[in-house]
Amino acid sequence: MLREAHPLGNSNSKRGNMISMYSYTLDAVERMSQNQDVESLIEVLSSESELDVRVSAAEKLGKLGDERALVPLVAAVRDTYIPVHEAVVEAVAQFGEKAVTLLAASLFDEEMQQDYPYDSWKLIAALARIGGPQVADALISNIDSDSCYGLIHSVNALGTIGDPRAIPSLIDVLKIDNRDTRQAAATALGEINDIRAIEPLINAYHEGIPYTEDCIISAIEAISDNNKLDNELLDKVNLILKNWYDQRARLAELNRNRNPELDDW
């Protein structure tokens, strides 16, 4: 049931919505769910109740599937507390494509990009949880934009979704002279498993950015193992893989010579 109200009533929060100062209980949330009291559950979600209570409210709203909850749930995706965020993502995902437009709009919102740029990964996580062509379109638009936020998270999500339409954009990301973005792009390309990515991956390998070779080689192997390559491309793949494994063998031998007790790696 409802516990004692805070004397200050409502106050503004950094999440951008009005936060109730009331504190609720799990029993109260259960009764609201049984009564399909969506408005009260929304109030609990934005209250200062304990985390498990707010998590429960998010879960109940997702199961009820009432569209009145969609806007508040999307707003709550950016919640500071990870348990609440994760529960909200699951709830939003149950609305499917109905939630995608709202999530994408939040991702591209100018105020969010300026004031809360690190929240982008939370919105991308919710989009990735839904998946599908509409989500892929939004994420491709994000990594193609001049003011991309959450680039690596968008790239990772596109790899998980596996939409081949992302290949050209991911190849562009692969060309960025940055270790982390190149690792993410190579991994995503390997997950999508499209033969068009092999030549760009080979080119990226030859550029020799440190600590990216493992991801690139793994992607090349994954794609070549699951696709039929023409002879010319197959020769290129075999050559780069031979060079890679020869190099690793030489390094392993050097390490053994320095320390004979080391196991082979």
PDB file of C-alpha atoms in Angstrom:
ATOM      1  CA  MET A   1       0.000   0.000   0.000  1.00  0.00           C
ATOM      2  CA  LEU A   2       0.988   3.636  -0.264  1.00  0.00           C
ATOM      3  CA  ARG A   3       3.428   4.768   2.402  1.00  0.00           C
ATOM      4  CA  GLU A   4       3.682   8.260   3.832  1.00  0.00           C
ATOM      5  CA  ALA A   5       3.971  10.992   1.232  1.00  0.00           C
ATOM      6  CA  HIS A   6       7.041  13.181   1.134  1.00  0.00           C
ATOM      7  CA  PRO A   7       6.125  16.706   2.267  1.00  0.00           C
ATOM      8  CA  LEU A   8       7.650  18.264  -0.857  1.00  0.00           C
ATOM      9  CA  GLY A   9       5.155  16.615  -3.199  1.00  0.00           C
ATOM     10  CA  ASN A  10       6.528  16.541  -6.769  1.00  0.00           C
ATOM     11  CA  SER A  11       9.876  17.818  -8.016  1.00  0.00           C
ATOM     12  CA  ASN A  12      11.709  18.022 -11.338  1.00  0.00           C
ATOM     13  CA  SER A  13      14.347  15.382 -12.084  1.00  0.00           C
ATOM     14  CA  LYS A  14      17.268  15.211 -14.497  1.00  0.00           C
ATOM     15  CA  ARG A  15      15.311  12.626 -16.453  1.00  0.00           C
ATOM     16  CA  GLY A  16      13.160  15.479 -17.694  1.00  0.00           C
ATOM     17  CA  ASN A  17       9.811  14.350 -16.280  1.00  0.00           C
ATOM     18  CA  MET A  18       7.931  15.093 -13.060  1.00  0.00           C
ATOM     19  CA  ILE A  19       8.968  12.656 -10.346  1.00  0.00           C
ATOM     20  CA  SER A  20       6.508  11.710  -7.646  1.00  0.00           C
ATOM     21  CA  MET A  21       7.912  11.860  -4.131  1.00  0.00           C
ATOM     22  CA  TYR A  22       5.495   9.156  -2.997  1.00  0.00           C
ATOM     23  CA  SER A  23       6.938   5.788  -2.018  1.00  0.00           C
ATOM     24  CA  TYR A  24       4.996   2.634  -2.890  1.00  0.00           C
ATOM     25  CA  THR A  25       5.173  -1.041  -1.941  1.00  0.00           C
ATOM     26  CA  LEU A  26       5.289  -4.217  -4.000  1.00  0.00           C
ATOM     27  CA  ASP A  27       1.848  -5.172  -2.677  1.00  0.00           C
ATOM     28  CA  ALA A  28       0.444  -1.889  -3.945  1.00  0.00           C
ATOM     29  CA  VAL A  29       1.976  -2.486  -7.376  1.00  0.00           C
ATOM     30  CA  GLU A  30       0.481  -5.972  -7.510  1.00  0.00           C
ATOM     31  CA  ARG A  31      -2.989  -4.622  -6.756  1.00  0.00           C
ATOM     32  CA  MET A  32      -2.603  -1.923  -9.411  1.00  0.00           C
ATOM     33  CA  SER A  33      -1.677  -4.595 -11.939  1.00  0.00           C
ATOM     34  CA  GLN A  34      -4.634  -6.792 -11.021  1.00  0.00           C
ATOM     35  CA  ASN A  35      -6.917  -3.759 -11.412  1.00  0.00           C
ATOM     36  CA  GLN A  36      -5.180  -2.794 -14.687  1.00  0.00           C
ATOM     37  CA  ASP A  37      -4.567   0.616 -13.164  1.00  0.00           C
ATOM     38  CA  VAL A  38      -2.093   1.816 -15.783  1.00  0.00           C
ATOM     39  CA  GLU A  39      -2.013   5.438 -14.643  1.00  0.00           C
ATOM     40  CA  SER A  40      -1.030   4.459 -11.101  1.00  0.00           C
ATOM     41  CA  LEU A  41       1.667   2.088 -12.363  1.00  0.00           C
ATOM     42  CA  ILE A  42       3.095   4.920 -14.463  1.00  0.00           C
ATOM     43  CA  GLU A  43       3.134   7.045 -11.302  1.00  0.00           C
ATOM     44  CA  VAL A  44       5.045   4.323  -9.452  1.00  0.00           C
ATOM     45  CA  LEU A  45       7.588   4.065 -12.269  1.00  0.00           C
ATOM     46  CA  SER A  46       8.425   7.768 -11.918  1.00  0.00           C
ATOM     47  CA  SER A  47       8.316   7.801  -8.129  1.00  0.00           C
ATOM     48  CA  GLU A  48      11.083   7.657  -5.555  1.00  0.00           C
ATOM     49  CA  SER A  49      10.086   4.171  -4.477  1.00  0.00           C
ATOM     50  CA  GLU A  50      12.627   1.405  -3.900  1.00  0.00           C
ATOM     51  CA  LEU A  51      14.271  -0.007  -7.021  1.00  0.00           C
ATOM     52  CA  ASP A  52      12.488  -3.365  -6.791  1.00  0.00           C
ATOM     53  CA  VAL A  53       9.145  -1.581  -6.646  1.00  0.00           C
ATOM     54  CA  ARG A  54       9.886   0.509  -9.731  1.00  0.00           C
ATOM     55  CA  VAL A  55      11.235  -2.564 -11.530  1.00  0.00           C
ATOM     56  CA  SER A  56       7.994  -4.366 -10.744  1.00  0.00           C
ATOM     57  CA  ALA A  57       5.951  -1.426 -12.071  1.00  0.00           C
ATOM     58  CA  ALA A  58       7.884  -1.515 -15.354  1.00  0.00           C
ATOM     59  CA  GLU A  59       7.365  -5.271 -15.672  1.00  0.00           C
ATOM     60  CA  LYS A  60       3.619  -4.946 -15.019  1.00  0.00           C
ATOM     61  CA  LEU A  61       3.266  -2.163 -17.592  1.00  0.00           C
ATOM     62  CA  GLY A  62       5.025  -4.291 -20.197  1.00  0.00           C
ATOM     63  CA  LYS A  63       2.734  -7.249 -19.540  1.00  0.00           C
ATOM     64  CA  LEU A  64      -0.426  -5.123 -19.628  1.00  0.00           C
ATOM     65  CA  GLY A  65       0.607  -3.710 -23.018  1.00  0.00           C
ATOM     66  CA  ASP A  66      -1.544  -0.599 -22.660  1.00  0.00           C
ATOM     67  CA  GLU A  67      -0.324   2.036 -25.126  1.00  0.00           C
ATOM     68  CA  ARG A  68      -0.858   4.792 -22.559  1.00  0.00           C
ATOM     69  CA  ALA A  69       2.305   3.479 -20.894  1.00  0.00           C
ATOM     70  CA  LEU A  70       4.487   3.610 -23.998  1.00  0.00           C
ATOM     71  CA  VAL A  71       5.600   7.259 -23.829  1.00  0.00           C
ATOM     72  CA  PRO A  72       6.410   7.111 -20.077  1.00  0.00           C
ATOM     73  CA  LEU A  73       8.262   3.831 -20.560  1.00  0.00           C
ATOM     74  CA  VAL A  74      10.367   5.207 -23.421  1.00  0.00           C
ATOM     75  CA  ALA A  75      11.200   8.229 -21.260  1.00  0.00           C
ATOM     76  CA  ALA A  76      12.230   5.860 -18.462  1.00  0.00           C
ATOM     77  CA  VAL A  77      14.627   3.949 -20.729  1.00  0.00           C
ATOM     78  CA  ARG A  78      17.205   6.585 -19.780  1.00  0.00           C
ATOM     79  CA  ASP A  79      16.743   5.919 -16.068  1.00  0.00           C
ATOM     80  CA  THR A  80      19.930   6.326 -14.042  1.00  0.00           C
ATOM     81  CA  TYR A  81      19.478   3.032 -12.210  1.00  0.00           C
ATOM     82  CA  ILE A  82      20.480   0.021 -14.306  1.00  0.00           C
ATOM     83  CA  PRO A  83      17.926  -2.457 -12.810  1.00  0.00           C
ATOM     84  CA  VAL A  84      15.110  -0.051 -13.669  1.00  0.00           C
ATOM     85  CA  HIS A  85      16.583   0.637 -17.101  1.00  0.00           C
ATOM     86  CA  GLU A  86      16.797  -3.079 -17.880  1.00  0.00           C
ATOM     87  CA  ALA A  87      13.228  -3.734 -16.752  1.00  0.00           C
ATOM     88  CA  VAL A  88      11.990  -0.780 -18.801  1.00  0.00           C
ATOM     89  CA  VAL A  89      13.852  -2.014 -21.904  1.00  0.00           C
ATOM     90  CA  GLU A  90      12.116  -5.383 -21.586  1.00  0.00           C
ATOM     91  CA  ALA A  91       8.752  -3.662 -21.117  1.00  0.00           C
ATOM     92  CA  VAL A  92       9.276  -1.373 -24.115  1.00  0.00           C
ATOM     93  CA  ALA A  93      10.329  -4.337 -26.258  1.00  0.00           C
ATOM     94  CA  GLN A  94       6.915  -5.908 -25.724  1.00  0.00           C
ATOM     95  CA  PHE A  95       5.384  -3.026 -27.685  1.00  0.00           C
ATOM     96  CA  GLY A  96       7.539  -3.970 -30.681  1.00  0.00           C
ATOM     97  CA  GLU A  97       7.573  -1.633 -33.654  1.00  0.00           C
ATOM     98  CA  LYS A  98       5.209   0.788 -31.921  1.00  0.00           C
ATOM     99  CA  ALA A  99       8.118   1.765 -29.685  1.00  0.00           C
ATOM    100  CA  VAL A 100      10.735   2.150 -32.418  1.00  0.00           C
ATOM    101  CA  THR A 101       9.621   5.570 -33.662  1.00  0.00           C
ATOM    102  CA  LEU A 102       9.663   7.007 -30.145  1.00  0.00           C
ATOM    103  CA  LEU A 103      13.056   5.499 -29.318  1.00  0.00           C
ATOM    104  CA  ALA A 104      14.595   6.703 -32.587  1.00  0.00           C
ATOM    105  CA  ALA A 105      13.163  10.192 -32.045  1.00  0.00           C
ATOM    106  CA  SER A 106      14.760  10.253 -28.595  1.00  0.00           C
ATOM    107  CA  LEU A 107      18.092   9.103 -30.015  1.00  0.00           C
ATOM    108  CA  PHE A 108      18.124  11.950 -32.537  1.00  0.00           C
ATOM    109  CA  ASP A 109      16.682  14.543 -30.160  1.00  0.00           C
ATOM    110  CA  GLU A 110      18.941  17.615 -30.186  1.00  0.00           C
ATOM    111  CA  GLU A 111      18.547  18.290 -26.465  1.00  0.00           C
ATOM    112  CA  MET A 112      19.407  14.695 -25.586  1.00  0.00           C
ATOM    113  CA  GLN A 113      22.499  14.776 -27.798  1.00  0.00           C
ATOM    114  CA  GLN A 114      23.719  18.016 -26.247  1.00  0.00           C
ATOM    115  CA  ASP A 115      22.843  17.430 -22.594  1.00  0.00           C
ATOM    116  CA  TYR A 116      22.772  13.637 -22.216  1.00  0.00           C
ATOM    117  CA  PRO A 117      25.064  12.196 -24.925  1.00  0.00           C
ATOM    118  CA  TYR A 118      26.013   9.207 -22.785  1.00  0.00           C
ATOM    119  CA  ASP A 119      22.366   8.147 -22.559  1.00  0.00           C
ATOM    120  CA  SER A 120      22.439   7.119 -26.211  1.00  0.00           C
ATOM    121  CA  TRP A 121      23.573   3.579 -25.387  1.00  0.00           C
ATOM    122  CA  LYS A 122      20.433   3.061 -23.297  1.00  0.00           C
ATOM    123  CA  LEU A 123      18.178   4.007 -26.197  1.00  0.00           C
ATOM    124  CA  ILE A 124      20.217   1.848 -28.570  1.00  0.00           C
ATOM    125  CA  ALA A 125      19.943  -1.093 -26.152  1.00  0.00           C
ATOM    126  CA  ALA A 126      16.173  -0.768 -26.248  1.00  0.00           C
ATOM    127  CA  LEU A 127      16.152  -0.578 -30.038  1.00  0.00           C
ATOM    128  CA  ALA A 128      18.421  -3.619 -30.314  1.00  0.00           C
ATOM    129  CA  ARG A 129      16.147  -5.565 -27.983  1.00  0.00           C
ATOM    130  CA  ILE A 130      13.259  -4.980 -30.416  1.00  0.00           C
ATOM    131  CA  GLY A 131      15.256  -5.619 -33.600  1.00  0.00           C
ATOM    132  CA  GLY A 132      13.868  -5.767 -37.112  1.00  0.00           C
ATOM    133  CA  PRO A 133      14.241  -3.697 -40.312  1.00  0.00           C
ATOM    134  CA  GLN A 134      12.816  -0.498 -38.800  1.00  0.00           C
ATOM    135  CA  VAL A 135      15.374  -0.600 -36.004  1.00  0.00           C
ATOM    136  CA  ALA A 136      18.185  -1.330 -38.448  1.00  0.00           C
ATOM    137  CA  ASP A 137      17.145   1.721 -40.479  1.00  0.00           C
ATOM    138  CA  ALA A 138      17.300   3.927 -37.381  1.00  0.00           C
ATOM    139  CA  LEU A 139      20.719   2.629 -36.333  1.00  0.00           C
ATOM    140  CA  ILE A 140      22.126   2.948 -39.859  1.00  0.00           C
ATOM    141  CA  SER A 141      20.878   6.534 -39.948  1.00  0.00           C
ATOM    142  CA  ASN A 142      22.591   7.123 -36.628  1.00  0.00           C
ATOM    143  CA  ILE A 143      26.031   5.910 -37.701  1.00  0.00           C
ATOM    144  CA  ASP A 144      25.689   7.734 -41.022  1.00  0.00           C
ATOM    145  CA  SER A 145      24.824  11.048 -39.355  1.00  0.00           C
ATOM    146  CA  ASP A 146      27.361  13.844 -38.902  1.00  0.00           C
ATOM    147  CA  SER A 147      26.615  14.031 -35.174  1.00  0.00           C
ATOM    148  CA  CYS A 148      26.477  10.328 -34.382  1.00  0.00           C
ATOM    149  CA  TYR A 149      26.046   9.446 -30.733  1.00  0.00           C
ATOM    150  CA  GLY A 150      26.722   5.996 -29.361  1.00  0.00           C
ATOM    151  CA  LEU A 151      28.586   4.946 -32.509  1.00  0.00           C
ATOM    152  CA  ILE A 152      30.063   1.756 -31.085  1.00  0.00           C
ATOM    153  CA  HIS A 153      26.769   0.779 -29.448  1.00  0.00           C
ATOM    154  CA  SER A 154      24.951   1.309 -32.756  1.00  0.00           C
ATOM    155  CA  VAL A 155      27.545  -0.782 -34.583  1.00  0.00           C
ATOM    156  CA  ASN A 156      27.294  -3.571 -32.010  1.00  0.00           C
ATOM    157  CA  ALA A 157      23.507  -3.533 -32.261  1.00  0.00           C
ATOM    158  CA  LEU A 158      23.606  -3.747 -36.057  1.00  0.00           C
ATOM    159  CA  GLY A 159      25.836  -6.796 -35.778  1.00  0.00           C
ATOM    160  CA  THR A 160      23.351  -8.402 -33.402  1.00  0.00           C
ATOM    161  CA  ILE A 161      20.406  -7.601 -35.673  1.00  0.00           C
ATOM    162  CA  GLY A 162      22.319  -8.928 -38.686  1.00  0.00           C
ATOM    163  CA  ASP A 163      20.661  -6.813 -41.374  1.00  0.00           C
ATOM    164  CA  PRO A 164      22.859  -6.919 -44.537  1.00  0.00           C
ATOM    165  CA  ARG A 165      21.732  -3.412 -45.468  1.00  0.00           C
ATOM    166  CA  ALA A 166      24.121  -2.172 -42.764  1.00  0.00           C
ATOM    167  CA  ILE A 167      27.179  -3.505 -44.633  1.00  0.00           C
ATOM    168  CA  PRO A 168      28.109  -0.266 -46.529  1.00  0.00           C
ATOM    169  CA  SER A 169      27.784   1.859 -43.392  1.00  0.00           C
ATOM    170  CA  LEU A 170      29.781  -0.611 -41.304  1.00  0.00           C
ATOM    171  CA  ILE A 171      32.510  -0.666 -43.958  1.00  0.00           C
ATOM    172  CA  ASP A 172      32.710   3.128 -43.625  1.00  0.00           C
ATOM    173  CA  VAL A 173      33.106   2.735 -39.856  1.00  0.00           C
ATOM    174  CA  LEU A 174      35.814   0.131 -40.461  1.00  0.00           C
ATOM    175  CA  LYS A 175      37.838   2.830 -42.242  1.00  0.00           C
ATOM    176  CA  ILE A 176      37.918   5.084 -39.168  1.00  0.00           C
ATOM    177  CA  ASP A 177      41.438   5.295 -37.764  1.00  0.00           C
ATOM    178  CA  ASN A 178      40.427   4.246 -34.269  1.00  0.00           C
ATOM    179  CA  ARG A 179      41.030   0.952 -32.501  1.00  0.00           C
ATOM    180  CA  ASP A 180      37.700   0.647 -30.701  1.00  0.00           C
ATOM    181  CA  THR A 181      35.469   1.577 -33.633  1.00  0.00           C
ATOM    182  CA  ARG A 182      37.435  -0.703 -35.972  1.00  0.00           C
ATOM    183  CA  GLN A 183      37.122  -3.628 -33.572  1.00  0.00           C
ATOM    184  CA  ALA A 184      33.374  -3.069 -33.277  1.00  0.00           C
ATOM    185  CA  ALA A 185      32.873  -2.741 -37.034  1.00  0.00           C
ATOM    186  CA  ALA A 186      34.929  -5.864 -37.802  1.00  0.00           C
ATOM    187  CA  THR A 187      32.997  -7.904 -35.248  1.00  0.00           C
ATOM    188  CA  ALA A 188      29.657  -6.668 -36.599  1.00  0.00           C
ATOM    189  CA  LEU A 189      30.646  -7.471 -40.175  1.00  0.00           C
ATOM    190  CA  GLY A 190      31.627 -10.965 -39.120  1.00  0.00           C
ATOM    191  CA  GLU A 191      28.261 -11.429 -37.418  1.00  0.00           C
ATOM    192  CA  ILE A 192      26.340 -10.265 -40.480  1.00  0.00           C
ATOM    193  CA  ASN A 193      28.420 -12.697 -42.535  1.00  0.00           C
ATOM    194  CA  ASP A 194      28.262 -11.017 -45.936  1.00  0.00           C
ATOM    195  CA  ILE A 195      30.917 -11.711 -48.566  1.00  0.00           C
ATOM    196  CA  ARG A 196      31.026  -8.017 -49.527  1.00  0.00           C
ATOM    197  CA  ALA A 197      32.901  -7.298 -46.313  1.00  0.00           C
ATOM    198  CA  ILE A 198      35.942  -9.500 -46.987  1.00  0.00           C
ATOM    199  CA  GLU A 199      37.905  -7.107 -49.233  1.00  0.00           C
ATOM    200  CA  PRO A 200      37.396  -4.116 -46.865  1.00  0.00           C
ATOM    201  CA  LEU A 201      38.388  -6.320 -43.925  1.00  0.00           C
ATOM    202  CA  ILE A 202      41.576  -7.370 -45.727  1.00  0.00           C
ATOM    203  CA  ASN A 203      42.366  -3.711 -46.458  1.00  0.00           C
ATOM    204  CA  ALA A 204      41.768  -2.817 -42.805  1.00  0.00           C
ATOM    205  CA  TYR A 205      44.085  -5.609 -41.682  1.00  0.00           C
ATOM    206  CA  HIS A 206      46.899  -4.321 -43.902  1.00  0.00           C
ATOM    207  CA  GLU A 207      46.573  -0.851 -42.362  1.00  0.00           C
ATOM    208  CA  GLY A 208      47.897  -2.395 -39.161  1.00  0.00           C
ATOM    209  CA  ILE A 209      46.116  -0.465 -36.418  1.00  0.00           C
ATOM    210  CA  PRO A 210      47.359  -2.130 -33.206  1.00  0.00           C
ATOM    211  CA  TYR A 211      45.026  -4.478 -31.319  1.00  0.00           C
ATOM    212  CA  THR A 212      42.529  -4.751 -34.176  1.00  0.00           C
ATOM    213  CA  GLU A 213      44.002  -7.729 -36.036  1.00  0.00           C
ATOM    214  CA  ASP A 214      42.295 -10.423 -33.928  1.00  0.00           C
ATOM    215  CA  CYS A 215      38.817  -9.025 -34.604  1.00  0.00           C
ATOM    216  CA  ILE A 216      39.505  -8.562 -38.292  1.00  0.00           C
ATOM    217  CA  ILE A 217      40.907 -12.074 -38.759  1.00  0.00           C
ATOM    218  CA  SER A 218      37.993 -13.579 -36.834  1.00  0.00           C
ATOM    219  CA  ALA A 219      35.546 -11.760 -39.115  1.00  0.00           C
ATOM    220  CA  ILE A 220      37.369 -12.886 -42.262  1.00  0.00           C
ATOM    221  CA  GLU A 221      37.382 -16.488 -41.050  1.00  0.00           C
ATOM    222  CA  ALA A 222      33.697 -16.404 -40.125  1.00  0.00           C
ATOM    223  CA  ILE A 223      32.647 -15.033 -43.504  1.00  0.00           C
ATOM    224  CA  SER A 224      34.936 -17.289 -45.553  1.00  0.00           C
ATOM    225  CA  ASP A 225      33.835 -20.386 -43.621  1.00  0.00           C
ATOM    226  CA  ASN A 226      30.167 -19.708 -44.327  1.00  0.00           C
ATOM    227  CA  ASN A 227      30.271 -18.468 -47.906  1.00  0.00           C
ATOM    228  CA  LYS A 228      31.493 -19.820 -51.228  1.00  0.00           C
ATOM    229  CA  LEU A 229      34.335 -17.600 -52.454  1.00  0.00           C
ATOM    230  CA  ASP A 230      35.601 -17.323 -55.999  1.00  0.00           C
ATOM    231  CA  ASN A 231      39.178 -18.493 -56.566  1.00  0.00           C
ATOM    232  CA  GLU A 232      40.706 -15.013 -56.594  1.00  0.00           C
ATOM    233  CA  LEU A 233      39.107 -14.000 -53.305  1.00  0.00           C
ATOM    234  CA  LEU A 234      39.832 -17.385 -51.769  1.00  0.00           C
ATOM    235  CA  ASP A 235      43.531 -16.955 -52.604  1.00  0.00           C
ATOM    236  CA  LYS A 236      43.559 -13.567 -50.881  1.00  0.00           C
ATOM    237  CA  VAL A 237      41.877 -14.989 -47.802  1.00  0.00           C
ATOM    238  CA  ASN A 238      44.210 -17.988 -47.626  1.00  0.00           C
ATOM    239  CA  LEU A 239      47.263 -15.729 -47.980  1.00  0.00           C
ATOM    240  CA  ILE A 240      46.240 -13.345 -45.217  1.00  0.00           C
ATOM    241  CA  LEU A 241      45.297 -16.192 -42.880  1.00  0.00           C
ATOM    242  CA  LYS A 242      48.600 -17.967 -43.569  1.00  0.00           C
ATOM    243  CA  ASN A 243      50.542 -14.756 -42.855  1.00  0.00           C
ATOM    244  CA  TRP A 244      48.562 -14.230 -39.656  1.00  0.00           C
ATOM    245  CA  TYR A 245      49.092 -17.722 -38.279  1.00  0.00           C
ATOM    246  CA  ASP A 246      52.754 -17.737 -39.342  1.00  0.00           C
ATOM    247  CA  GLN A 247      53.222 -14.491 -37.455  1.00  0.00           C
ATOM    248  CA  ARG A 248      51.569 -15.899 -34.354  1.00  0.00           C
ATOM    249  CA  ALA A 249      53.735 -19.034 -34.571  1.00  0.00           C
ATOM    250  CA  ARG A 250      56.889 -16.885 -34.753  1.00  0.00           C
ATOM    251  CA  LEU A 251      55.797 -14.850 -31.733  1.00  0.00           C
ATOM    252  CA  ALA A 252      55.028 -18.010 -29.804  1.00  0.00           C
ATOM    253  CA  GLU A 253      58.500 -19.368 -30.599  1.00  0.00           C
ATOM    254  CA  LEU A 254      60.124 -16.112 -29.441  1.00  0.00           C
ATOM    255  CA  ASN A 255      58.199 -16.302 -26.178  1.00  0.00           C
ATOM    256  CA  ARG A 256      59.245 -19.904 -25.618  1.00  0.00           C
ATOM    257  CA  ASN A 257      62.877 -18.996 -26.204  1.00  0.00           C
ATOM    258  CA  ARG A 258      62.630 -16.191 -23.659  1.00  0.00           C
ATOM    259  CA  ASN A 259      60.830 -18.407 -21.155  1.00  0.00           C
ATOM    260  CA  PRO A 260      60.885 -22.170 -21.914  1.00  0.00           C
ATOM    261  CA  GLU A 261      58.268 -22.774 -19.222  1.00  0.00           C
ATOM    262  CA  LEU A 262      55.587 -20.943 -21.195  1.00  0.00           C
ATOM    263  CA  ASP A 263      52.924 -23.128 -22.811  1.00  0.00           C
ATOM    264  CA  ASP A 264      52.227 -22.843 -26.500  1.00  0.00           C
ATOM    265  CA  TRP A 265      49.505 -20.288 -27.338  1.00  0.00           C
TER     266      TRP A 265
END
